[in-house]
């Protein structure tokens, strides 16, 4: 779990050209879901390429607490002996999801339609985040939740003994909420219907189908409507987890802003519900080649060849926000090296991530000498051109892995070094970040080394 040990201050210094191959780890969203659906299937699910970041390890541990047998066989190779839909046992202790909003929200959904009670907690970041967005729809199934003020963890969820199916229009663009409702719907009789106004990442839908659930998707006047037939018998699967585009974003953006760089980032998911950052970077003038497009583990993937590029600021279309929601911090860092202004609107969800990411990026960029404008739902970065960012500051990361990595990437092309107060949360999603980046030639070090 992050945030429980000593903080790890880190510093990035202006670096020479980056080169080589960046093999980023498995996708975090897909890794959580593979463990959870594996636990809901009858028999043995085998997983390769699982992200062994702390968030996912916490979900693996939670699945054991609910009765599944979860075994690590080697790097990224895991198996899950599931207990079947409705087969969850009551955990005999508190479920600690560490830093992971995805972990806690998906697991709450999964247990909410079983006649068991579970208490959830997490680190200081997760304990600040709103859970009402999942417990509201879970109450419609008949589950009850008792948490701290504002629907915060620690929270006890009493699962519905007699769940009823639900029709739910998701009020915020959130794949976690959508997925929590679908996972709860698995153990409700009849059809559970979830409608999302804006499409969000569709890994749950893809994987539920892969495990044998009956699931239909339709575009309607209300939005994207997903219908799930309850109480299926899920068949165990072999899941090959593609590399995480949200992690790939960091070496890709580093190569774009560090003069003379050229790197290859192989096997990156190009799922259209996840690839908004790459589309945006290309619009900004990034030289990215999408080589060898193919399918891996049910997801479209490509090898990305990235060369340092002169970037220009753009207005990022609001409709693209959901497909790049985790990438705004690194986009804000890259935008500082563009010519002109980058406008990011429709991004208020960033305020309830691992940290308030609009505030964290705005304060850190200002400290590094970059002019920004901020509103509840918007961030504007005034680019200073290649090599124009002064740097020379320490950014507060607020237990947020992506804020830490974004400022370290910023430091690789700033005039003066950029530090972060705590790099320890990086291990939640990208435990190999430091070695991978230094292997490409990036100058990133821990304090005192
Ligand atoms: C995720 C959904 C997104 C994203 C998070 C992973 C998922 O959160 O930010 O990192 O795996 O479903 P929201 O559902 O809050 O948008």
XYZ file of C-alpha atoms and ligand atoms in Angstrom:
465
model
C 0.000 0.000 0.000
C 1.267 3.473 -0.779
C 1.468 6.322 1.612
C 2.128 4.136 4.631
C 5.922 3.999 4.410
C 8.526 6.754 4.292
C 8.094 9.293 1.476
C 10.604 8.887 -1.353
C 11.689 12.311 -2.658
C 12.906 12.111 -6.263
C 14.519 14.501 -8.739
C 14.626 14.623 -12.537
C 17.341 16.541 -14.353
C 17.596 17.752 -17.945
C 18.624 14.698 -19.970
C 20.318 13.860 -23.243
C 18.387 12.098 -26.026
C 16.292 9.125 -24.868
C 16.637 5.937 -26.877
C 15.720 2.268 -26.744
C 12.639 0.174 -26.114
C 10.214 0.905 -23.275
C 8.294 -2.211 -22.246
C 5.635 -0.796 -19.966
C 3.698 -3.089 -17.595
C 0.234 -4.560 -17.987
C -2.926 -2.504 -17.998
C -4.149 -1.625 -14.525
C -7.866 -1.531 -15.379
C -7.729 -4.889 -17.138
C -5.602 -6.445 -14.371
C -8.168 -5.582 -11.659
C -10.988 -6.952 -13.784
C -9.142 -10.190 -14.663
C -8.697 -10.967 -10.948
C -12.282 -10.059 -10.048
C -13.950 -11.929 -12.913
C -11.565 -14.851 -12.341
C -12.854 -14.941 -8.761
C -16.458 -15.001 -10.029
C -15.902 -17.859 -12.503
C -16.056 -21.536 -11.599
C -12.621 -23.114 -12.179
C -9.163 -21.813 -12.959
C -8.516 -18.548 -14.804
C -4.941 -18.043 -15.982
C -3.556 -14.549 -16.397
C -0.357 -13.429 -18.114
C 1.032 -9.898 -18.149
C -0.790 -8.965 -14.925
C 0.345 -5.594 -13.571
C 2.125 -6.274 -10.294
C 1.566 -2.771 -8.981
C 0.352 -2.298 -5.436
C -3.207 -1.405 -6.523
C -3.616 -4.740 -8.268
C -1.848 -6.681 -5.493
C -4.389 -5.208 -3.071
C -7.227 -6.472 -5.289
C -5.602 -9.939 -5.432
C -5.482 -9.974 -1.651
C -9.112 -8.879 -1.442
C -10.197 -11.690 -3.771
C -8.515 -14.157 -1.390
C -10.463 -12.631 1.498
C -13.713 -13.357 -0.353
C -12.713 -17.008 -0.808
C -10.972 -17.209 -4.199
C -7.623 -18.961 -4.494
C -5.200 -16.534 -6.097
C -1.678 -17.756 -6.902
C 1.378 -16.102 -8.415
C 3.370 -18.455 -10.670
C 6.031 -16.066 -11.983
C 6.414 -12.515 -13.265
C 2.935 -11.413 -14.336
C 1.718 -15.037 -14.397
C -1.147 -15.658 -12.010
C -4.057 -18.039 -11.591
C -7.399 -17.554 -9.889
C -9.623 -20.413 -8.733
C -12.999 -18.730 -8.658
C -15.936 -19.374 -6.362
C -18.654 -18.662 -8.939
C -21.200 -15.842 -9.233
C -22.841 -15.482 -5.809
C -20.165 -17.640 -4.181
C -18.297 -14.922 -2.279
C -17.624 -15.756 1.397
C -17.747 -13.063 4.064
C -14.244 -11.698 4.726
C -13.100 -12.062 8.330
C -11.233 -8.760 8.360
C -11.288 -5.269 6.861
C -10.541 -5.075 3.121
C -7.729 -2.573 2.576
C -7.677 -1.342 -1.019
C -4.653 0.892 -0.478
C -4.605 3.720 -3.026
C -7.032 2.153 -5.484
C -10.390 3.728 -6.315
C -10.903 1.162 -9.055
C -10.178 -1.711 -6.666
C -12.537 -0.595 -3.925
C -15.409 0.474 -6.200
C -15.345 -2.652 -8.356
C -15.111 -4.941 -5.337
C -17.971 -3.155 -3.559
C -20.083 -3.750 -6.660
C -19.081 -7.396 -6.859
C -20.047 -8.204 -3.250
C -23.124 -5.946 -3.017
C -25.558 -8.572 -4.287
C -24.387 -11.379 -1.958
C -25.718 -11.839 1.592
C -22.426 -10.873 3.204
C -20.999 -7.834 4.958
C -17.587 -6.311 4.260
C -15.778 -3.264 5.583
C -13.460 -1.349 3.248
C -10.691 1.132 3.862
C -7.676 2.563 2.070
C -4.796 5.005 2.366
C -5.138 8.734 3.134
C -5.822 9.508 -0.550
C -8.525 6.854 -0.975
C -10.186 7.781 2.317
C -10.834 11.274 0.862
C -12.561 10.023 -2.287
C -16.343 9.863 -2.771
C -17.932 6.417 -2.602
C -21.556 7.636 -2.856
C -21.259 7.421 -6.632
C -21.147 3.607 -6.284
C -23.142 3.054 -3.110
C -26.126 5.042 -4.549
C -26.703 2.592 -7.417
C -25.803 -0.382 -5.197
C -28.630 0.661 -2.858
C -31.057 0.152 -5.764
C -30.052 -3.533 -5.775
C -30.874 -3.655 -2.041
C -27.364 -3.217 -0.591
C -26.755 -0.850 2.325
C -23.614 1.168 3.018
C -22.447 2.872 6.186
C -19.463 5.138 5.831
C -17.993 8.376 7.101
C -19.462 11.776 6.269
C -19.591 12.504 2.552
C -19.689 8.782 1.782
C -16.017 8.319 2.622
C -14.079 5.200 3.693
C -13.883 3.349 5.995
C -17.233 2.002 4.922
C -19.224 -1.131 5.606
C -21.351 -2.589 2.833
C -24.138 -4.992 3.729
C -24.885 -6.985 0.597
C -28.465 -7.567 -0.548
C -29.820 -10.979 0.437
C -32.553 -10.716 -2.194
C -31.122 -8.461 -4.898
C -33.341 -6.996 -7.583
C -32.054 -5.991 -11.035
C -31.476 -2.329 -11.715
C -31.791 0.190 -14.534
C -29.249 2.948 -13.938
C -28.294 6.067 -15.846
C -24.737 6.837 -14.698
C -24.708 10.539 -13.700
C -20.924 11.052 -14.060
C -18.631 9.725 -16.781
C -17.118 6.876 -14.767
C -16.100 3.396 -15.838
C -15.758 2.496 -12.180
C -19.418 3.280 -11.485
C -20.582 1.547 -14.672
C -18.484 -1.515 -13.814
C -19.609 -1.636 -10.182
C -23.242 -1.736 -11.360
C -22.525 -4.437 -13.953
C -20.603 -6.555 -11.437
C -23.466 -6.214 -8.937
C -25.907 -7.135 -11.713
C -24.108 -10.447 -12.179
C -25.730 -11.837 -9.037
C -29.150 -10.208 -9.461
C -31.904 -12.124 -11.233
C -33.178 -10.706 -14.551
C -31.610 -7.945 -16.606
C -29.493 -5.138 -15.252
C -29.304 -2.109 -17.528
C -26.629 0.584 -17.311
C -26.709 3.672 -19.503
C -23.775 6.034 -19.876
C -24.122 9.390 -21.595
C -20.473 9.429 -22.612
C -18.686 6.187 -23.465
C -16.017 5.299 -20.902
C -13.448 2.503 -20.963
C -15.203 -0.719 -21.967
C -12.924 -3.368 -20.462
C -15.663 -4.709 -18.173
C -18.035 -5.225 -21.080
C -15.361 -6.927 -23.199
C -14.206 -9.164 -20.396
C -17.693 -10.081 -19.148
C -18.478 -11.314 -22.647
C -15.168 -13.189 -22.746
C -16.112 -14.976 -19.510
C -19.436 -16.022 -21.069
C -21.897 -13.445 -19.701
C -24.769 -12.413 -21.942
C -24.260 -8.713 -22.514
C -25.679 -6.393 -25.158
C -24.602 -2.860 -26.044
C -26.832 -0.411 -27.907
C -26.602 3.283 -28.757
C -29.847 4.964 -27.659
C -31.142 8.529 -27.328
C -30.203 8.422 -23.617
C -26.683 7.183 -24.317
C -24.755 3.926 -24.545
C -27.007 1.252 -23.040
C -25.543 -1.971 -21.673
C -27.846 -4.858 -20.811
C -26.567 -7.755 -18.731
C -28.429 -11.001 -18.071
C -28.056 -11.831 -14.379
C -26.807 -15.003 -12.721
C -24.754 -16.467 -15.550
C -22.232 -19.194 -14.972
C -18.932 -17.549 -15.818
C -16.393 -19.769 -17.580
C -12.747 -19.422 -16.550
C -10.521 -17.820 -19.167
C -6.931 -17.357 -20.219
C -6.415 -13.603 -20.037
C -3.421 -11.955 -21.656
C -3.212 -8.403 -20.317
C -2.033 -5.824 -22.895
C 0.390 -3.073 -21.862
C -1.117 -0.035 -20.189
C -1.582 3.028 -22.448
C -1.776 5.192 -19.314
C 1.718 4.031 -18.304
C 3.012 4.190 -21.902
C 2.018 7.865 -21.826
C 5.033 8.715 -19.623
C 7.912 7.428 -21.799
C 6.027 8.568 -24.924
C 5.708 12.130 -23.599
C 9.289 12.117 -22.310
C 10.587 11.201 -25.776
C 8.520 13.986 -27.344
C 9.987 16.746 -25.161
C 13.617 15.589 -24.734
C 15.505 16.838 -27.778
C 16.926 14.216 -30.137
C 14.983 11.287 -28.607
C 13.647 8.270 -30.463
C 12.090 5.335 -28.615
C 9.874 2.332 -29.267
C 6.999 1.473 -26.917
C 5.707 -1.941 -28.016
C 2.286 -3.565 -27.563
C 0.334 -0.555 -26.289
C -3.448 -0.892 -26.126
C -5.175 1.262 -28.738
C -8.655 0.649 -27.383
C -10.594 3.731 -28.612
C -11.974 4.270 -25.089
C -8.373 4.710 -23.880
C -6.320 6.294 -26.667
C -7.396 9.954 -26.502
C -3.961 11.142 -25.417
C -2.245 9.755 -28.508
C -4.816 11.408 -30.799
C -4.278 14.693 -28.938
C -0.480 14.479 -29.144
C -0.637 13.838 -32.911
C -2.865 16.928 -33.266
C -0.220 18.882 -31.336
C 2.364 17.827 -33.931
C 3.847 14.745 -32.258
C 5.818 12.368 -34.454
C 4.309 9.040 -33.362
C 4.211 6.002 -35.631
C 1.574 3.371 -34.853
C 3.346 0.267 -36.115
C 2.236 -3.330 -36.478
C -1.409 -2.907 -35.396
C -2.867 -6.200 -34.133
C -5.118 -7.728 -31.500
C -3.840 -9.016 -28.148
C -5.981 -10.291 -25.277
C -9.134 -9.026 -26.996
C -7.765 -5.465 -27.266
C -6.344 -3.631 -30.309
C -2.624 -2.905 -29.760
C 0.216 -1.258 -31.718
C 3.938 -0.571 -31.305
C 4.541 3.150 -30.882
C 7.655 4.707 -32.430
C 8.103 8.150 -30.914
C 10.499 10.921 -31.970
C 11.120 14.250 -30.243
C 8.803 16.821 -31.791
C 8.028 20.519 -31.922
C 4.554 20.725 -30.363
C 1.878 23.376 -30.595
C -0.895 24.026 -28.078
C -4.434 22.964 -28.983
C -7.963 22.960 -27.571
C -8.603 19.390 -26.473
C -12.176 18.458 -27.470
C -14.326 17.969 -24.353
C -15.875 14.857 -25.882
C -12.457 13.219 -25.724
C -12.073 13.636 -21.975
C -13.245 10.176 -20.914
C -10.825 8.450 -23.301
C -7.816 10.215 -21.759
C -8.999 11.065 -18.265
C -5.883 9.678 -16.554
C -3.571 11.380 -19.051
C -4.374 15.056 -18.354
C -1.559 15.403 -15.802
C 1.125 14.290 -18.269
C -0.552 16.264 -21.077
C -0.393 19.379 -18.877
C 3.340 18.749 -18.369
C 3.962 18.275 -22.105
C 1.832 21.331 -22.937
C 4.333 23.434 -20.991
C 6.887 22.708 -23.774
C 4.481 23.479 -26.643
C 4.279 26.770 -28.529
C 0.975 28.390 -27.622
C -1.827 27.527 -25.283
C -3.355 24.148 -24.483
C -6.944 24.296 -23.277
C -8.396 21.335 -21.387
C -12.125 21.670 -20.666
C -14.758 19.288 -19.313
C -12.273 17.817 -16.864
C -13.874 18.257 -13.433
C -13.627 14.508 -12.761
C -9.903 15.206 -12.307
C -10.774 16.812 -8.988
C -11.800 13.453 -7.453
C -8.927 11.252 -8.607
C -6.069 10.081 -6.357
C -5.630 13.822 -5.760
C -7.324 16.957 -7.083
C -5.296 16.710 -10.258
C -6.245 20.145 -11.645
C -4.989 21.774 -8.475
C -1.913 19.538 -8.148
C -0.798 20.199 -11.743
C -1.601 23.922 -11.583
C 0.373 24.486 -8.350
C 3.353 22.388 -9.473
C 3.522 23.996 -12.925
C 3.336 27.482 -11.408
C 6.178 26.576 -9.049
C 8.176 25.516 -12.127
C 7.575 28.928 -13.763
C 4.731 27.934 -16.109
C 1.656 30.156 -16.415
C -1.644 28.298 -15.959
C -5.333 29.189 -15.617
C -7.718 27.060 -13.670
C -11.479 26.784 -13.217
C -13.632 24.114 -11.587
C -13.906 22.242 -14.882
C -10.877 23.505 -16.822
C -7.112 23.806 -16.976
C -5.179 26.003 -19.405
C -1.409 25.736 -19.799
C 0.528 28.542 -21.515
C 3.323 26.788 -23.364
C 6.890 28.098 -23.147
C 8.260 26.254 -26.186
C 10.961 23.556 -26.320
C 13.525 24.088 -23.571
C 11.584 27.078 -22.216
C 10.361 25.683 -18.883
C 12.412 27.078 -15.973
C 11.807 24.181 -13.495
C 13.832 24.427 -10.292
C 10.983 23.527 -7.912
C 9.552 20.678 -5.861
C 6.028 19.538 -6.704
C 3.678 18.221 -4.019
C 2.291 14.899 -5.219
C -0.512 14.279 -2.654
C -0.102 10.474 -2.779
C -0.827 10.555 -6.518
C 1.320 8.352 -8.767
C 0.457 10.197 -11.965
C 1.286 13.608 -10.484
C 4.661 12.254 -9.355
C 5.500 10.764 -12.761
C 4.274 13.843 -14.659
C 6.592 16.207 -12.774
C 9.555 13.857 -13.125
C 8.991 13.813 -16.904
C 8.731 17.624 -16.845
C 12.137 17.778 -15.173
C 13.805 15.833 -18.003
C 13.449 18.819 -20.338
C 13.324 21.786 -17.915
C 16.229 24.230 -17.526
C 16.670 23.343 -13.857
C 15.908 20.071 -12.053
C 12.371 19.291 -10.902
C 11.748 17.313 -7.710
C 8.714 15.588 -6.248
C 8.156 15.329 -2.514
C 7.171 11.670 -2.699
C 7.649 9.166 -5.531
C 6.492 6.161 -3.494
C 2.942 6.074 -4.982
C 4.452 5.384 -8.427
C 4.612 1.743 -7.305
C 0.799 1.560 -7.305
C 0.609 1.545 -11.118
C 4.106 1.536 -12.643
C 6.598 -0.173 -10.313
C 9.281 -0.268 -13.040
C 8.988 3.440 -13.937
C 12.363 4.484 -12.526
C 14.416 1.645 -14.044
C 12.574 1.863 -17.358
C 13.111 5.618 -17.663
C 16.760 5.548 -16.575
C 17.285 2.661 -19.025
C 16.194 5.021 -21.832
C 18.742 7.581 -20.626
C 16.544 9.705 -18.380
C 18.197 11.321 -15.425
C 15.873 10.448 -12.517
C 17.209 9.778 -9.029
C 16.053 9.380 -5.452
C 17.250 11.923 -2.923
C 20.593 11.013 -1.409
C 21.625 8.649 -4.229
C -10.821 3.247 -14.176
C -11.710 4.263 -14.421
C -11.358 5.693 -14.313
C -9.852 5.903 -14.232
C -9.192 4.931 -13.313
C -9.432 3.511 -13.796
C -11.283 1.850 -14.313
O -11.939 6.205 -13.129
O -9.577 7.220 -13.835
O -7.810 5.159 -13.255
O -10.429 0.932 -14.356
O -12.498 1.645 -14.407
P -13.437 6.796 -13.096
O -14.385 5.684 -13.186
O -13.526 7.511 -11.768
O -13.513 7.736 -14.242
